[in-house]
Amino acid sequence: MFLPRKILEEKLRNMLAEDVGEGDVTTALTVPAGATGEAEVRCKESGVAAGLEEAKVLLESLGLKVEALVQDGDEMKKGQVMIKVSGDARTLLSSERTLLNLLCRMSGIATITRRLVKKIQRAKLKTRIACTRKTAPGLLYFDKKAVLLGGGDTHRLHLDDMILIKDNHITMSKSLRTVILNARKNASFSKKIEVEVTRADEALEAAEAGVDVIMLDNFSPKQIEKTVEDLERAGLRGNVLLEASGGIKAENLMDFASKKIDIVSLGEITESAKTLDINMKICRVLNKRLF
Amino acid sequence: MFLPRKILEEKLRNMLAEDVGEGDVTTALTVPAGATGEAEVRCKESGVAAGLEEAKVLLESLGLKVEALVQDGDEMKKGQVMIKVSGDARTLLSSERTLLNLLCRMSGIATITRRLVKKIQRAKLKTRIACTRKTAPGLLYFDKKAVLLGGGDTHRLHLDDMILIKDNHITMSKSLRTVILNARKNASFSKKIEVEVTRADEALEAAEAGVDVIMLDNFSPKQIEKTVEDLERAGLRGNVLLEASGGIKAENLMDFASKKIDIVSLGEITESAKTLDINMKICRVLNKRLF
Amino acid sequence: MFLPRKILEEKLRNMLAEDVGEGDVTTALTVPAGATGEAEVRCKESGVAAGLEEAKVLLESLGLKVEALVQDGDEMKKGQVMIKVSGDARTLLSSERTLLNLLCRMSGIATITRRLVKKIQRAKLKTRIACTRKTAPGLLYFDKKAVLLGGGDTHRLHLDDMILIKDNHITMSKSLRTVILNARKNASFSKKIEVEVTRADEALEAAEAGVDVIMLDNFSPKQIEKTVEDLERAGLRGNVLLEASGGIKAENLMDFASKKIDIVSLGEITESAKTLDINMKICRVLNKRLF
Amino acid sequence: MFLPRKILEEKLRNMLAEDVGEGDVTTALTVPAGATGEAEVRCKESGVAAGLEEAKVLLESLGLKVEALVQDGDEMKKGQVMIKVSGDARTLLSSERTLLNLLCRMSGIATITRRLVKKIQRAKLKTRIACTRKTAPGLLYFDKKAVLLGGGDTHRLHLDDMILIKDNHITMSKSLRTVILNARKNASFSKKIEVEVTRADEALEAAEAGVDVIMLDNFSPKQIEKTVEDLERAGLRGNVLLEASGGIKAENLMDFASKKIDIVSLGEITESAKTLDINMKICRVLNKRLF
Amino acid sequence: MFLPRKILEEKLRNMLAEDVGEGDVTTALTVPAGATGEAEVRCKESGVAAGLEEAKVLLESLGLKVEALVQDGDEMKKGQVMIKVSGDARTLLSSERTLLNLLCRMSGIATITRRLVKKIQRAKLKTRIACTRKTAPGLLYFDKKAVLLGGGDTHRLHLDDMILIKDNHITMSKSLRTVILNARKNASFSKKIEVEVTRADEALEAAEAGVDVIMLDNFSPKQIEKTVEDLERAGLRGNVLLEASGGIKAENLMDFASKKIDIVSLGEITESAKTLDINMKICRVLNKRLF
Amino acid sequence: MFLPRKILEEKLRNMLAEDVGEGDVTTALTVPAGATGEAEVRCKESGVAAGLEEAKVLLESLGLKVEALVQDGDEMKKGQVMIKVSGDARTLLSSERTLLNLLCRMSGIATITRRLVKKIQRAKLKTRIACTRKTAPGLLYFDKKAVLLGGGDTHRLHLDDMILIKDNHITMSKSLRTVILNARKNASFSKKIEVEVTRADEALEAAEAGVDVIMLDNFSPKQIEKTVEDLERAGLRGNVLLEASGGIKAENLMDFASKKIDIVSLGEITESAKTLDINMKICRVLNKRLF
């Protein structure tokens, strides 16, 4: 998920433009043009850093000088300084909230993702923790990138990615088998095909029809076990990846993550992540011409 | 916060465009052009509806027919149908996730806001529950509107709104008093002036300098009480509104909301709100030409 | 009204793009690629400088070197050089008209505003000169900022700013009193409420209902006097600001500006301002490779 | 200057978006969702109508019903109703100012242009009244179209139009003659070539070098007369169009317009035009559910 | 590759806006406002129809009535009418060239693609004809969709799609094997991995390292044969798809397409496709008010 | 056709954004952040260089260092290095295809144009080779500029340029004569008027009515000869430029180009140009931290 700087800059500029509106009236009234300062961005609780590349691009595109003291993906202690930034004080103050909203959200998502990934690792499992497309609307890139920095799997980036046949697609079709065969025949060779199933027999049918990934939607751990047995018995387990999805949360994650399941996906790590507490304080006033 | 339809449509189109990318490959492979269907959008847990105006504008702009069964701000029961939507099935399926991401987020924010507002009302208080500018980056309009629908106060909409002099502005100034007087002299008559203070004596100084609102940042309930007494003694309590802010959460809200405080503001209702669980199911296939 | 550079750059780029179209064909035919030059931007009549920050951002974003010899808000004499700019000659010539259109308009608005503000100051009054939302469409930011540089009050920046209840809002309501009370109950604490009235008794009613500002629309100086007396008699004058508006022009300004009125607003300073005469001349050809 | 509706809609939407910001807070507080009304747009002084196509496209794109009672270019009497518009009252009120700002500016430009054109016609002359590129920045399309509706000539629409070699281009060149010959050799056959000259002998040189149009910049009426005689004597008058420009205003127009001059161009009709006074009043409240 | 109508409309509007500039001056001078007409879009040579969905969305978004007589993907005879369109004549004429440029390009690409696909089918082969990312810059969506309508494979839609490790990526890496293993470990489960190789032994190495697809870049038919034998001998042929690429054109296609190769990709079908000859003629003038 | 850098940058950024989507996943997986490299862009067949200014602006806007070894319009030998570019390797690899797609297309168009121009020059003719508006949709600027670099004439840049009355405009009019006279009366003095005719008598009629250019559409060489004779006989040949158009291709060009014809226009040089084969290879890995 590498974005050239100019593309990222444009996304960030739009966020800032929304917050600034017709101009920051407070800063214009309280800080003289030409005043310069230095600020520290600090995390006020421990967590995983994310959004540092974005912070750098945003601040540098505004003409500020940035020194990043942590890197994307780093684990931070409470109180650690993440960024030192200096330059035009009006610019610093006008972009503070946009900067922090991005860092807090991305670091919050990376932090919860990392916690789940470590749970899996401690259990010596290889199951991947994946997010879904349940992101904040319009923040798909940032939410998915934060998951990646936390150690998770981005899953489909958007609708032009992998073929993922879900419940509503199947409702619109003649049968599960027909829809899969049709997709296999017409899909580009460059794409994997995944299908969402709700019963063990559908999983078998999907594997026989030749999908690459099967999403077991709202299966209980028991149902999962039975499905895997069925697939193994039919000699199809090796042909497919299995993804458990639906109703999985941090609390019950370990009921689903097991040697039987390749991927566990959770909506909550992107749609309801608690933000990490990060703030910015002006620590030096470099230019003394003050009101 | 009324936006003419075309302006809203543009914001929503950008969200959809991001998710669709170069096109929905799954839908193109599984649903024939021209197929039509009907779907129901249903909340799977109780909560406050928000985002219905947005949903209507999004779906109608795509040529779909929409019937809203609940209204923005309504309290919904688990399982209630919010929207019936019908029309071109490919369009329905391609916009499903964007639609739900918006409804789930906005309804989640409205739901938590309403819960806090009701707590206040049950205590027979008039304190307002306000959000801050700690929104998802780029979603300021949607997050603030959801707070409004939940019964909360939007606070400043963005940086060209009220003058709000915060810690970093004061750091960049000669003194609290100077910065307030300067702002009063030069600010447009159309704007209120608020200042963030961290000690009781600063609150007094701010009130004397003539601000409209004082934000008591990270004051304990005791400190608040003392500050109000000081202001009353100086005959200045009636001139200002008092806002408690910093470290306030759903759990400790009632320690801060009291007859002494006009506004309590919380970042978490917009930055870390749990989304409401809402889904969409195709319930009728209207055009039988299926793959 | 401070805008971070990148946000301003984008607004200015759009203006330039419109004027340039598919490319400056004259410059491409008359000036060789790589030629460089130096130009002076000079005011050809006395007036107040405005648009210099914008000029700097525009020209620097195009890679030109800029030296500003006057500052925004400065009073300039006829013939004074405002800016020296040097660099790629094709770029200089292609952006000349966009640059001048902005400088001439903003300086024209600042100049007329300053003239009115000085009239008021000479009369030892504190009445503020405010503009309205009657700007050139799409130039709200630039027109309002020019007023500010001239010493005027920007009034509402746009529709998400102060609550301003005008004639048509009242027509759509049950009564003046109802609409004010409803607004007071539901508006954010962060916003002032102003109402437009057309008779003295309405002004009293509005003051009683608790608005912050009353706009006396098309009141004669006599009617204003009577209204203020009524308000004083009712002990309400101190609670509200009074704005005179409608039919006020440079010529009759002093009939309205008085100790009784806090703000006088005029549409003409933004919608019909005479531009200041400013031009740009290449004064040195630095690179001799000419056609 | 015909623009397909969708292109025009986009330009108008951007103007509206700027004015609305995060939403019209007054209208949301004073007019209930779903209320409908009817309004009249009326000119309060006589003048030439311009901007009606734009008004129609703007209002219809917002879902309002529009009846235009005058047409672009019509001469209107004081008090005449220009447009009846009905529909959603919130939408009506939120777009009122953007609508009027456009109509007032365009009609103001058309009115002054028409007045000058009629002066010329009364003198039985064929001289064209042309505007320049001195428009409000970003409003080139609207300002030029208003000139056209007033009966004027749009001159170059922007920089990719006609080749117009001005003073600064000549400064960057070896000689007037060289620059013209080079342009003639390399310009597309589809474009006319105009050159700005400051002396009679330059006009002769330009005509000899084969330009299509000569702009006599800041020539006095006497200098113009002499230049024309020189051109006639050299047998070159028939080969070129002559444009008088620089320092020409409504007051001295007739000193320049004559049988000798084909085009007179004035900056002031677009850059300093007085707007026409037009307002909008809600005249019927169609839906009685009011606050 | 299904795009919701509003997304497509925006892409098409941008194309039209570029061509129209500040307005269609010819149409405004030759066709009166309000005139209506009917036109036929006709192919002047046989070929495969593509761009009809786009044409419909463009024309309908401009308020025109469209009847499509052929469908995307249909084979058309010389002279066949593709579309009947009626409505506002100025709109029709202003959008004619944008419409045709799109139809001619997309149909041209679909036509050459179909011809190659049929060659393969006649040889009873299952090899897929794929395009590359060598499209006209900015027309990726339209070029790829035209290939699809011609019966070809779109290959990667853009850079966030499949992992495709090319020569320059390998140059930047320690070794082919390392880079593949690293990609496999860190790539999302949802994506296939393809690698470009230039020698038979690299193909073996890639297959052993576990890629999904191997691109044989600039292999001669003989080299391909040897590579396939090597893979078969190692028991790895069944694990991978093989794509032949580089230097393949319509003329030598059948030297590469064979039972041994799964995909043949060609740049020329998108980057150098001959457009199909399609024109539009007004066939009925419906409204007689003509100049 | 000179575009200031920021305007060009925006067009190029949009092309890159489309290709990158949510991020270059391959590069992120194969090249470590911070790695730097140097690459050469090389033409693999002889031709005319075009797109170098665009390449420079694109690459420099991404922070890369560019050295151009050839200039726009230069004739290149097979194997010649066009550009050396160095810097961040991820950025280099992510922008490679967008860069090459632009260079290959523009150089392809310039190459074919130059070939035709040289044919004309070898025949000692002055006929101009012009393109039409048959460009790739949305690439009007780039296609026209490439024609210019090849030595061709850009013809109309877009619809706000010259008045060009075509078949469909005439169909919508009362008569050829009426439509021309009306255009002459109302068109801006700044624009030439061209009319498309299909018969010799129409050419005469058009010349009499005073057009500047006549397009002889689909005339055979014989018909052209007769038309020119008719015009000469009527003494009108000197008043107009003659453009031959329709059915002209590289092969039959010399049947049309002659002393009798001023301009020959061909659609194929922009709509069906073969791209020039250009590639980019990383030639040095500057930073050894590789995966």
Coordinates of C-alpha atoms in Angstrom, one line a residue, chain A residues 24 26-32 35-36 89 93 96 280-285 287-291, chain B residues 163-183 193-199 201-203 205-207 209 211 213-217 219:
Chain A
D24 CA -8.6 29.6 11.3
T26 CA -8.5 32.0 16.4
T27 CA -5.0 31.6 15.2
A28 CA -5.1 34.7 13.1
L29 CA -6.2 36.7 16.1
T30 CA -3.8 35.3 18.6
V31 CA -0.6 34.5 16.7
P32 CA 1.1 37.2 14.6
A35 CA 5.9 33.8 14.5
T36 CA 7.6 30.5 14.6
A89 CA 3.3 28.9 14.2
L93 CA -1.8 25.5 15.1
E96 CA -2.9 20.4 14.8
M280 CA 0.6 18.2 20.6
K281 CA 2.2 20.9 22.7
I282 CA 4.1 24.0 21.6
C283 CA 7.4 23.6 23.5
R284 CA 9.4 26.5 22.2
V285 CA 8.4 29.9 20.9
N287 CA 10.2 34.0 17.2
K288 CA 9.4 36.5 20.0
R289 CA 7.2 39.0 18.1
L290 CA 4.0 38.1 20.0
F291 CA 0.7 40.0 20.4
Chain B
I163 CA -12.9 32.0 18.5
L164 CA -11.6 29.3 20.8
I165 CA -8.3 30.2 22.4
K166 CA -6.5 27.0 23.5
D167 CA -3.4 26.1 25.4
N168 CA -1.1 26.3 22.4
H169 CA -2.4 29.7 21.5
I170 CA -1.7 31.0 25.0
T171 CA 1.8 29.6 24.9
M172 CA 2.4 31.6 21.7
S173 CA 1.1 34.8 23.5
K174 CA 2.4 37.3 26.0
S175 CA -0.3 36.6 28.6
L176 CA -3.8 35.2 28.9
R177 CA -5.2 38.7 29.4
T178 CA -3.4 40.3 26.4
V179 CA -4.5 37.6 24.1
I180 CA -8.1 37.8 25.2
L181 CA -8.2 41.6 24.9
N182 CA -6.6 41.5 21.5
A183 CA -9.1 38.9 20.3
I193 CA -15.0 34.1 22.2
E194 CA -14.1 31.0 24.3
V195 CA -10.8 30.5 26.2
E196 CA -9.4 27.3 27.7
V197 CA -8.0 27.6 31.2
T198 CA -6.3 25.2 33.5
R199 CA -6.6 27.0 36.9
D201 CA -7.5 32.1 38.8
E202 CA -7.2 32.0 35.0
A203 CA -10.9 31.5 34.8
E205 CA -8.9 36.6 34.7
A206 CA -10.7 35.4 31.5
A207 CA -14.1 36.4 32.8
A209 CA -11.3 40.2 30.3
V211 CA -14.9 36.2 27.2
V213 CA -17.3 31.0 27.3
I214 CA -14.7 29.5 29.6
M215 CA -13.5 25.9 29.1
L216 CA -12.3 24.4 32.3
D217 CA -9.8 21.9 31.0
F219 CA -10.6 20.4 36.3

